[in-house]
Amino acid sequence: REWTAVAGCESAHLAFNRARPRHVYGGCYQGIISEYDAESGFERNVMVWPALGLGEPSDLQKYRFNWNAPIVVSSHDPNVIYHAGNILFRSRDRGKNWEAISGDLTRNDKATQGPGGGPITNEGAGGEVYNTIFYLAESPKDATVLWAGTDDGLLHLTRDGGKTWTNLTGAAGWGPGLVNAIEASPHDPAVAYVAYRKDRLGENAVLAYKTGDFGRTWSLITSGLRAGEPVRVVRESPDARGVLFAGTESGTYVSFDDGARWTPFSQNLPQVPVTDLIARHGDLVASTEGRSFWILDDVAAIATSRGVRPVGDAVLLPARNALLGRWASPAADGFGRNPPNGATMTYYLKAAPDSTTVVSLDFKDAQGRLLRSYSTKPTASLPAAGQPASSQSALPAKAGTNRFTWDLREETPTRSAGLLGPGQQRGRRVPAGRYTATLTWKGSASSSSTVQFDVRRDPRAELMADAEVARVNALLGSLTAALDDLNSTVNELRDARNQVGKAAERSKEAPNKTAIDSAAKSIVGSVDALEGDLVQPRSKTFQDVINFRNGLSEQIINLQEALEDSDAPATGGMQGRREELDAQWRDKRARADRILDVDIGAFNKLLKDQPQVQVQRKKKTIT
């Protein structure tokens, strides 16, 4: 839906093991490559041939390396590193030793080699070194399949780990140019995509190719791409075969039919050359000529929606797994914004609902217990002190694609109006596990759609034992239940106090008016005293929290936040404080029951001749 800029960068390749990115390999001009150890902070030179190339004519160098010489850490074996010059090199020991696994894979045209520039100044830094391997791709499906493309237009393939190579250039038939990027399909080792450029030869052709038979035949896949804008990169979604993304001179495109037709997909991305794309963790990351990275969140929902057709009036698309993390999302210009905290749902509505239709989105746990429900017509909730009356956030429901993020919390416990405390009353954060989301359309016709997704623990908190996680969740559950019960009781007491006052006013002619007034005054006084213990109704501004004593509800909320604010085991103090609060609530709950049952019962007996004004208890069932 929206791209976010996150960083800046210059040239050269970086490579690392994605599973454990401790050792990072970075390149520079003239074949410079070094290893950085992220744990120790050490860096070491691992050049294939550590000769000083600055100022040297390229035709006199032992090996020719591009300014952006490819570096690849094998996805099959993190100890295997590839570094490409005009020859492809492989190391099996983190760069200590290198072996050539190919001959010269370029045209090796001596007329295009020598000093890098002239006639006045020699550009000897390496930016003009030609006849080099420009791109290397290892098949994610087969470690022995490698594709190598050069800056002078050749494409080679090995299917035996470099023992033999096949020149595919003739089969492709694209003529002189630059193999700018190769995408080895994440689904099939025989499939590859090539972004080819001729603009450096004065021809702004739109060239992107696909093979499905290891390069024996090729097809042009450019329909829908803007004319006159070379293609920089083509990537295939790892989440859905045949869903492609392309980066060009002016932005990004998407294809849902393996390149047969492209659709613009830049959204808010500036009109800028997109130099590379990668689909990772369900997101799409783009690097641009403007030296910034941009991220499009949850693009996997778009990829996996291919072939999904609405059944009825609404359909919930496959959902990505959610993370129990905590991160800020700064919105200031120049800073990247993190994705929302929670589980983001993507859904399609055939049309916007009318006044007779309600669209709802329900979240349940693995046992089928309803945790949270959202609707296009939400129920009103009590506002906090100083806040206008409001409703729960209405569910977005425009025609077409919509998105909504559940904050991974259960329903907010019952609230009492007019309260302002130091904490924030909210539902308990759900534990890790399997959950379901159900989208329902209720109108003249009804339909529903359900997806499952996992909520996972923050990987940084994995050292916390499962038993400790369960203990914290149990404590939070008991605190949430107590807070719900407490606020429900406050609301009952307030309602009873209001009814008692009105009953006393309406009993002016009763013969036992004095007894009624005395009982009413006693009940009102008891309710006022107990309410002041349970909540603090006098706090109207934030500074009041240091002026008036906080009630039991604020103490419960404070302990909730202490338990939730860090992924850590409950301390002994937290355990002890929970027991103390529980004892306090049992005492105050008993006082409330005496008022609501005994005192109100006695008061109603005084009104035996006026049954129409007797106090009716509005009791909420606590679950």
Short mmCIF file of N, CA and C in Angstrom, two decimals, residues 485-619:
data_model
loop_
_atom_site.label_atom_id
_atom_site.label_comp_id
_atom_site.label_asym_id
_atom_site.label_seq_id
_atom_site.Cartn_x
_atom_site.Cartn_y
_atom_site.Cartn_z
N ASP A 485 -14.04 -7.08 36.66
CA ASP A 485 -14.98 -7.25 37.76
C ASP A 485 -15.08 -5.97 38.59
N LEU A 486 -13.93 -5.35 38.84
CA LEU A 486 -13.89 -4.13 39.65
C LEU A 486 -14.67 -3.00 38.98
N ASN A 487 -14.43 -2.75 37.71
CA ASN A 487 -15.12 -1.66 37.03
C ASN A 487 -16.60 -1.94 36.87
N SER A 488 -16.94 -3.22 36.65
CA SER A 488 -18.36 -3.58 36.59
C SER A 488 -19.03 -3.28 37.93
N THR A 489 -18.33 -3.57 39.01
CA THR A 489 -18.88 -3.32 40.34
C THR A 489 -19.03 -1.83 40.59
N VAL A 490 -18.04 -1.03 40.15
CA VAL A 490 -18.14 0.42 40.29
C VAL A 490 -19.36 0.94 39.55
N ASN A 491 -19.57 0.44 38.33
CA ASN A 491 -20.73 0.87 37.56
C ASN A 491 -22.04 0.47 38.24
N GLU A 492 -22.08 -0.72 38.86
CA GLU A 492 -23.27 -1.15 39.61
C GLU A 492 -23.51 -0.24 40.80
N LEU A 493 -22.43 0.09 41.53
CA LEU A 493 -22.56 0.94 42.71
C LEU A 493 -23.05 2.34 42.30
N ARG A 494 -22.49 2.87 41.22
CA ARG A 494 -22.92 4.19 40.77
C ARG A 494 -24.39 4.18 40.38
N ASP A 495 -24.81 3.15 39.68
CA ASP A 495 -26.20 3.05 39.27
C ASP A 495 -27.12 2.94 40.49
N ALA A 496 -26.70 2.12 41.45
CA ALA A 496 -27.51 1.96 42.66
C ALA A 496 -27.59 3.28 43.42
N ARG A 497 -26.48 4.00 43.53
CA ARG A 497 -26.48 5.31 44.23
C ARG A 497 -27.44 6.28 43.55
N ASN A 498 -27.43 6.27 42.22
CA ASN A 498 -28.32 7.16 41.48
C ASN A 498 -29.79 6.80 41.72
N GLN A 499 -30.08 5.50 41.72
CA GLN A 499 -31.47 5.07 41.95
C GLN A 499 -31.92 5.39 43.37
N VAL A 500 -31.01 5.21 44.34
CA VAL A 500 -31.37 5.50 45.73
C VAL A 500 -31.71 6.98 45.90
N GLY A 501 -30.90 7.85 45.28
CA GLY A 501 -31.18 9.28 45.38
C GLY A 501 -32.52 9.65 44.79
N LYS A 502 -32.82 9.09 43.62
CA LYS A 502 -34.10 9.38 42.98
C LYS A 502 -35.27 8.81 43.78
N ALA A 503 -35.08 7.61 44.35
CA ALA A 503 -36.14 7.00 45.14
C ALA A 503 -36.44 7.86 46.37
N ALA A 504 -35.42 8.41 47.01
CA ALA A 504 -35.64 9.26 48.18
C ALA A 504 -36.41 10.52 47.79
N GLU A 505 -36.07 11.10 46.63
CA GLU A 505 -36.77 12.30 46.17
C GLU A 505 -38.24 12.02 45.89
N ARG A 506 -38.51 10.83 45.36
CA ARG A 506 -39.88 10.49 44.97
C ARG A 506 -40.72 9.98 46.16
N SER A 507 -40.10 9.94 47.34
CA SER A 507 -40.80 9.41 48.52
C SER A 507 -41.08 10.52 49.53
N LYS A 508 -41.30 11.77 49.05
CA LYS A 508 -41.51 12.90 49.95
C LYS A 508 -42.78 12.77 50.77
N GLU A 509 -43.76 12.06 50.22
CA GLU A 509 -45.05 11.92 50.93
C GLU A 509 -45.15 10.62 51.71
N ALA A 510 -44.09 9.81 51.69
CA ALA A 510 -44.15 8.52 52.38
C ALA A 510 -44.19 8.74 53.88
N PRO A 511 -45.00 7.96 54.60
CA PRO A 511 -45.06 8.13 56.07
C PRO A 511 -43.73 7.84 56.76
N ASN A 512 -42.90 7.00 56.17
CA ASN A 512 -41.60 6.67 56.76
C ASN A 512 -40.47 7.42 56.05
N LYS A 513 -40.76 8.67 55.61
CA LYS A 513 -39.79 9.44 54.85
C LYS A 513 -38.48 9.61 55.61
N THR A 514 -38.55 9.81 56.92
CA THR A 514 -37.33 10.02 57.69
C THR A 514 -36.43 8.79 57.62
N ALA A 515 -37.01 7.61 57.77
CA ALA A 515 -36.22 6.38 57.70
C ALA A 515 -35.65 6.18 56.30
N ILE A 516 -36.46 6.53 55.28
CA ILE A 516 -35.97 6.39 53.89
C ILE A 516 -34.79 7.32 53.65
N ASP A 517 -34.92 8.58 54.08
CA ASP A 517 -33.83 9.54 53.88
C ASP A 517 -32.58 9.10 54.62
N SER A 518 -32.74 8.60 55.81
CA SER A 518 -31.57 8.17 56.61
C SER A 518 -30.87 6.99 55.94
N ALA A 519 -31.65 6.03 55.46
CA ALA A 519 -31.06 4.86 54.79
C ALA A 519 -30.39 5.28 53.49
N ALA A 520 -31.05 6.20 52.74
CA ALA A 520 -30.47 6.67 51.48
C ALA A 520 -29.14 7.37 51.75
N LYS A 521 -29.09 8.22 52.75
CA LYS A 521 -27.85 8.95 53.06
C LYS A 521 -26.74 7.97 53.45
N SER A 522 -27.10 6.93 54.19
CA SER A 522 -26.10 5.94 54.60
C SER A 522 -25.55 5.18 53.39
N ILE A 523 -26.47 4.78 52.49
CA ILE A 523 -26.03 4.04 51.30
C ILE A 523 -25.15 4.91 50.41
N VAL A 524 -25.56 6.17 50.18
CA VAL A 524 -24.76 7.07 49.35
C VAL A 524 -23.37 7.28 49.96
N GLY A 525 -23.33 7.44 51.27
CA GLY A 525 -22.03 7.61 51.94
C GLY A 525 -21.15 6.37 51.81
N SER A 526 -21.76 5.20 51.94
CA SER A 526 -21.00 3.95 51.80
C SER A 526 -20.48 3.77 50.39
N VAL A 527 -21.33 4.10 49.40
CA VAL A 527 -20.90 3.99 48.01
C VAL A 527 -19.77 4.97 47.72
N ASP A 528 -19.91 6.21 48.18
CA ASP A 528 -18.87 7.21 47.95
C ASP A 528 -17.53 6.75 48.54
N ALA A 529 -17.57 6.23 49.75
CA ALA A 529 -16.33 5.80 50.40
C ALA A 529 -15.70 4.63 49.66
N LEU A 530 -16.53 3.66 49.26
CA LEU A 530 -15.99 2.49 48.57
C LEU A 530 -15.51 2.86 47.16
N GLU A 531 -16.25 3.72 46.48
CA GLU A 531 -15.82 4.15 45.14
C GLU A 531 -14.45 4.81 45.20
N GLY A 532 -14.22 5.61 46.24
CA GLY A 532 -12.91 6.27 46.38
C GLY A 532 -11.79 5.29 46.62
N ASP A 533 -12.10 4.13 47.16
CA ASP A 533 -11.07 3.09 47.34
C ASP A 533 -10.81 2.33 46.04
N LEU A 534 -11.88 2.16 45.25
CA LEU A 534 -11.75 1.36 44.04
C LEU A 534 -11.17 2.16 42.87
N VAL A 535 -11.62 3.39 42.70
CA VAL A 535 -11.14 4.25 41.63
C VAL A 535 -10.92 5.64 42.21
N GLN A 536 -10.33 6.53 41.40
CA GLN A 536 -10.13 7.90 41.87
C GLN A 536 -10.88 8.85 40.94
N PRO A 537 -12.14 9.15 41.24
CA PRO A 537 -12.95 9.98 40.35
C PRO A 537 -12.56 11.46 40.37
N ARG A 538 -11.76 11.89 41.35
CA ARG A 538 -11.41 13.31 41.43
C ARG A 538 -10.29 13.71 40.47
N SER A 539 -9.56 12.74 39.92
CA SER A 539 -8.46 13.06 39.00
C SER A 539 -9.04 13.49 37.65
N LYS A 540 -8.77 14.75 37.28
CA LYS A 540 -9.27 15.29 36.03
C LYS A 540 -8.15 15.70 35.07
N THR A 541 -6.94 15.86 35.59
CA THR A 541 -5.78 16.18 34.76
C THR A 541 -4.65 15.24 35.15
N PHE A 542 -3.61 15.19 34.28
CA PHE A 542 -2.53 14.26 34.56
C PHE A 542 -1.83 14.59 35.89
N GLN A 543 -1.74 15.88 36.25
CA GLN A 543 -1.06 16.24 37.49
C GLN A 543 -1.82 15.79 38.72
N ASP A 544 -3.12 15.49 38.56
CA ASP A 544 -3.90 15.03 39.71
C ASP A 544 -3.44 13.67 40.22
N VAL A 545 -2.71 12.94 39.42
CA VAL A 545 -2.29 11.62 39.86
C VAL A 545 -1.26 11.71 40.99
N ILE A 546 -0.69 12.89 41.18
CA ILE A 546 0.22 13.05 42.33
C ILE A 546 -0.46 13.83 43.45
N ASN A 547 -1.73 14.22 43.23
CA ASN A 547 -2.47 14.97 44.25
C ASN A 547 -3.41 14.06 45.03
N PHE A 548 -4.07 13.14 44.31
CA PHE A 548 -5.02 12.24 44.95
C PHE A 548 -4.49 10.81 44.92
N ARG A 549 -4.84 10.09 45.99
CA ARG A 549 -4.42 8.69 46.03
C ARG A 549 -5.08 7.90 44.91
N ASN A 550 -4.32 7.04 44.28
CA ASN A 550 -4.86 6.19 43.23
C ASN A 550 -5.69 5.07 43.83
N GLY A 551 -6.73 4.69 43.09
CA GLY A 551 -7.59 3.62 43.56
C GLY A 551 -7.01 2.25 43.25
N LEU A 552 -7.73 1.22 43.67
CA LEU A 552 -7.28 -0.15 43.45
C LEU A 552 -7.18 -0.46 41.96
N SER A 553 -8.06 0.13 41.14
CA SER A 553 -8.01 -0.13 39.70
C SER A 553 -6.68 0.35 39.11
N GLU A 554 -6.21 1.53 39.52
CA GLU A 554 -4.94 2.04 39.01
C GLU A 554 -3.78 1.17 39.47
N GLN A 555 -3.89 0.62 40.67
CA GLN A 555 -2.83 -0.27 41.16
C GLN A 555 -2.78 -1.56 40.33
N ILE A 556 -3.95 -2.07 39.96
CA ILE A 556 -3.99 -3.27 39.12
C ILE A 556 -3.40 -2.96 37.74
N ILE A 557 -3.78 -1.83 37.15
CA ILE A 557 -3.26 -1.45 35.84
C ILE A 557 -1.75 -1.28 35.91
N ASN A 558 -1.26 -0.71 36.98
CA ASN A 558 0.19 -0.50 37.14
C ASN A 558 0.94 -1.83 37.12
N LEU A 559 0.39 -2.84 37.80
CA LEU A 559 1.03 -4.14 37.83
C LEU A 559 0.94 -4.82 36.46
N GLN A 560 -0.20 -4.65 35.78
CA GLN A 560 -0.33 -5.17 34.42
C GLN A 560 0.78 -4.63 33.52
N GLU A 561 0.98 -3.33 33.56
CA GLU A 561 1.99 -2.71 32.69
C GLU A 561 3.39 -3.16 33.06
N ALA A 562 3.64 -3.36 34.36
CA ALA A 562 4.95 -3.85 34.78
C ALA A 562 5.23 -5.24 34.21
N LEU A 563 4.20 -6.09 34.17
CA LEU A 563 4.35 -7.44 33.63
C LEU A 563 4.50 -7.43 32.11
N GLU A 564 3.81 -6.50 31.44
CA GLU A 564 3.79 -6.50 29.99
C GLU A 564 4.93 -5.73 29.35
N ASP A 565 5.53 -4.82 30.08
CA ASP A 565 6.49 -3.91 29.46
C ASP A 565 7.83 -4.53 29.15
N SER A 566 8.05 -5.75 29.56
CA SER A 566 9.30 -6.44 29.19
C SER A 566 9.01 -7.93 29.08
N ASP A 567 9.66 -8.57 28.11
CA ASP A 567 9.50 -10.01 27.94
C ASP A 567 10.45 -10.71 28.90
N ALA A 568 10.05 -10.73 30.15
CA ALA A 568 10.91 -11.28 31.21
C ALA A 568 10.03 -12.00 32.23
N PRO A 569 10.60 -12.93 32.98
CA PRO A 569 9.82 -13.64 34.00
C PRO A 569 9.27 -12.69 35.05
N ALA A 570 8.15 -13.08 35.65
CA ALA A 570 7.58 -12.30 36.74
C ALA A 570 8.52 -12.35 37.94
N THR A 571 8.78 -11.20 38.53
CA THR A 571 9.65 -11.16 39.70
C THR A 571 8.88 -11.60 40.95
N GLY A 572 9.63 -11.87 42.01
CA GLY A 572 8.98 -12.21 43.27
C GLY A 572 8.10 -11.08 43.77
N GLY A 573 8.56 -9.84 43.54
CA GLY A 573 7.75 -8.70 43.95
C GLY A 573 6.44 -8.63 43.21
N MET A 574 6.44 -8.97 41.93
CA MET A 574 5.20 -8.96 41.15
C MET A 574 4.24 -10.03 41.66
N GLN A 575 4.79 -11.20 41.97
CA GLN A 575 3.95 -12.28 42.50
C GLN A 575 3.32 -11.86 43.83
N GLY A 576 4.16 -11.29 44.70
CA GLY A 576 3.66 -10.87 46.00
C GLY A 576 2.64 -9.75 45.90
N ARG A 577 2.91 -8.81 45.00
CA ARG A 577 1.97 -7.69 44.82
C ARG A 577 0.63 -8.19 44.29
N ARG A 578 0.65 -9.18 43.38
CA ARG A 578 -0.60 -9.73 42.87
C ARG A 578 -1.42 -10.34 44.00
N GLU A 579 -0.79 -11.06 44.88
CA GLU A 579 -1.51 -11.66 46.01
C GLU A 579 -2.09 -10.59 46.93
N GLU A 580 -1.34 -9.52 47.14
CA GLU A 580 -1.82 -8.43 47.99
C GLU A 580 -3.03 -7.74 47.35
N LEU A 581 -2.95 -7.46 46.05
CA LEU A 581 -4.08 -6.82 45.37
C LEU A 581 -5.30 -7.72 45.37
N ASP A 582 -5.08 -9.03 45.24
CA ASP A 582 -6.18 -9.97 45.24
C ASP A 582 -6.90 -9.95 46.59
N ALA A 583 -6.11 -9.90 47.66
CA ALA A 583 -6.72 -9.85 49.00
C ALA A 583 -7.50 -8.55 49.19
N GLN A 584 -6.94 -7.43 48.70
CA GLN A 584 -7.64 -6.15 48.82
C GLN A 584 -8.95 -6.16 48.04
N TRP A 585 -8.94 -6.76 46.86
CA TRP A 585 -10.15 -6.79 46.06
C TRP A 585 -11.20 -7.69 46.69
N ARG A 586 -10.81 -8.82 47.26
CA ARG A 586 -11.78 -9.69 47.93
C ARG A 586 -12.49 -8.93 49.05
N ASP A 587 -11.72 -8.14 49.82
CA ASP A 587 -12.31 -7.36 50.91
C ASP A 587 -13.30 -6.32 50.38
N LYS A 588 -12.87 -5.60 49.34
CA LYS A 588 -13.73 -4.54 48.81
C LYS A 588 -14.91 -5.12 48.04
N ARG A 589 -14.73 -6.28 47.43
CA ARG A 589 -15.84 -6.93 46.74
C ARG A 589 -16.90 -7.34 47.75
N ALA A 590 -16.46 -7.79 48.92
CA ALA A 590 -17.41 -8.16 49.97
C ALA A 590 -18.18 -6.93 50.46
N ARG A 591 -17.48 -5.78 50.59
CA ARG A 591 -18.16 -4.53 50.99
C ARG A 591 -19.20 -4.13 49.94
N ALA A 592 -18.83 -4.27 48.67
CA ALA A 592 -19.77 -3.92 47.60
C ALA A 592 -21.00 -4.83 47.64
N ASP A 593 -20.78 -6.12 47.85
CA ASP A 593 -21.91 -7.05 47.91
C ASP A 593 -22.84 -6.72 49.08
N ARG A 594 -22.27 -6.31 50.22
CA ARG A 594 -23.11 -5.95 51.37
C ARG A 594 -23.99 -4.74 51.04
N ILE A 595 -23.40 -3.77 50.33
CA ILE A 595 -24.18 -2.59 49.95
C ILE A 595 -25.26 -2.98 48.95
N LEU A 596 -24.87 -3.71 47.92
CA LEU A 596 -25.78 -4.00 46.82
C LEU A 596 -26.84 -5.03 47.20
N ASP A 597 -26.50 -5.92 48.10
CA ASP A 597 -27.46 -6.97 48.47
C ASP A 597 -28.17 -6.64 49.79
N VAL A 598 -27.40 -6.43 50.86
CA VAL A 598 -27.99 -6.24 52.20
C VAL A 598 -28.58 -4.84 52.34
N ASP A 599 -27.76 -3.80 52.12
CA ASP A 599 -28.24 -2.43 52.35
C ASP A 599 -29.35 -2.06 51.37
N ILE A 600 -29.16 -2.39 50.08
CA ILE A 600 -30.20 -2.08 49.10
C ILE A 600 -31.46 -2.88 49.37
N GLY A 601 -31.29 -4.14 49.83
CA GLY A 601 -32.45 -4.97 50.18
C GLY A 601 -33.25 -4.34 51.31
N ALA A 602 -32.54 -3.86 52.33
CA ALA A 602 -33.22 -3.21 53.45
C ALA A 602 -33.90 -1.91 53.00
N PHE A 603 -33.25 -1.18 52.11
CA PHE A 603 -33.82 0.07 51.59
C PHE A 603 -35.09 -0.20 50.81
N ASN A 604 -35.07 -1.25 50.01
CA ASN A 604 -36.26 -1.58 49.24
C ASN A 604 -37.42 -1.98 50.14
N LYS A 605 -37.13 -2.57 51.30
CA LYS A 605 -38.20 -2.93 52.23
C LYS A 605 -38.89 -1.68 52.77
N LEU A 606 -38.10 -0.59 52.91
CA LEU A 606 -38.70 0.67 53.35
C LEU A 606 -39.63 1.23 52.29
N LEU A 607 -39.41 0.79 51.04
CA LEU A 607 -40.24 1.26 49.94
C LEU A 607 -41.30 0.24 49.55
N LYS A 608 -41.70 -0.63 50.51
CA LYS A 608 -42.60 -1.72 50.17
C LYS A 608 -43.94 -1.22 49.66
N ASP A 609 -44.32 -0.02 50.08
CA ASP A 609 -45.57 0.54 49.59
C ASP A 609 -45.38 1.27 48.26
N GLN A 610 -44.12 1.37 47.76
CA GLN A 610 -43.82 2.05 46.49
C GLN A 610 -42.94 1.15 45.62
N PRO A 611 -43.44 0.01 45.20
CA PRO A 611 -42.61 -0.93 44.42
C PRO A 611 -42.09 -0.32 43.12
N GLN A 612 -42.80 0.70 42.60
CA GLN A 612 -42.37 1.29 41.34
C GLN A 612 -41.08 2.09 41.48
N VAL A 613 -40.68 2.44 42.69
CA VAL A 613 -39.44 3.23 42.87
C VAL A 613 -38.34 2.40 43.53
N GLN A 614 -38.55 1.13 43.72
CA GLN A 614 -37.52 0.31 44.34
C GLN A 614 -36.29 0.19 43.43
N VAL A 615 -35.14 0.02 44.07
CA VAL A 615 -33.86 -0.05 43.36
C VAL A 615 -33.71 -1.42 42.70
N GLN A 616 -33.42 -1.40 41.41
CA GLN A 616 -33.21 -2.64 40.65
C GLN A 616 -31.72 -2.78 40.36
N ARG A 617 -31.14 -3.86 40.82
CA ARG A 617 -29.70 -4.05 40.60
C ARG A 617 -29.44 -4.50 39.16
N LYS A 618 -28.54 -3.77 38.47
CA LYS A 618 -28.15 -4.11 37.11
C LYS A 618 -26.80 -4.80 37.17
N LYS A 619 -26.85 -6.08 37.33
CA LYS A 619 -25.63 -6.85 37.57
C LYS A 619 -25.10 -7.43 36.27
#
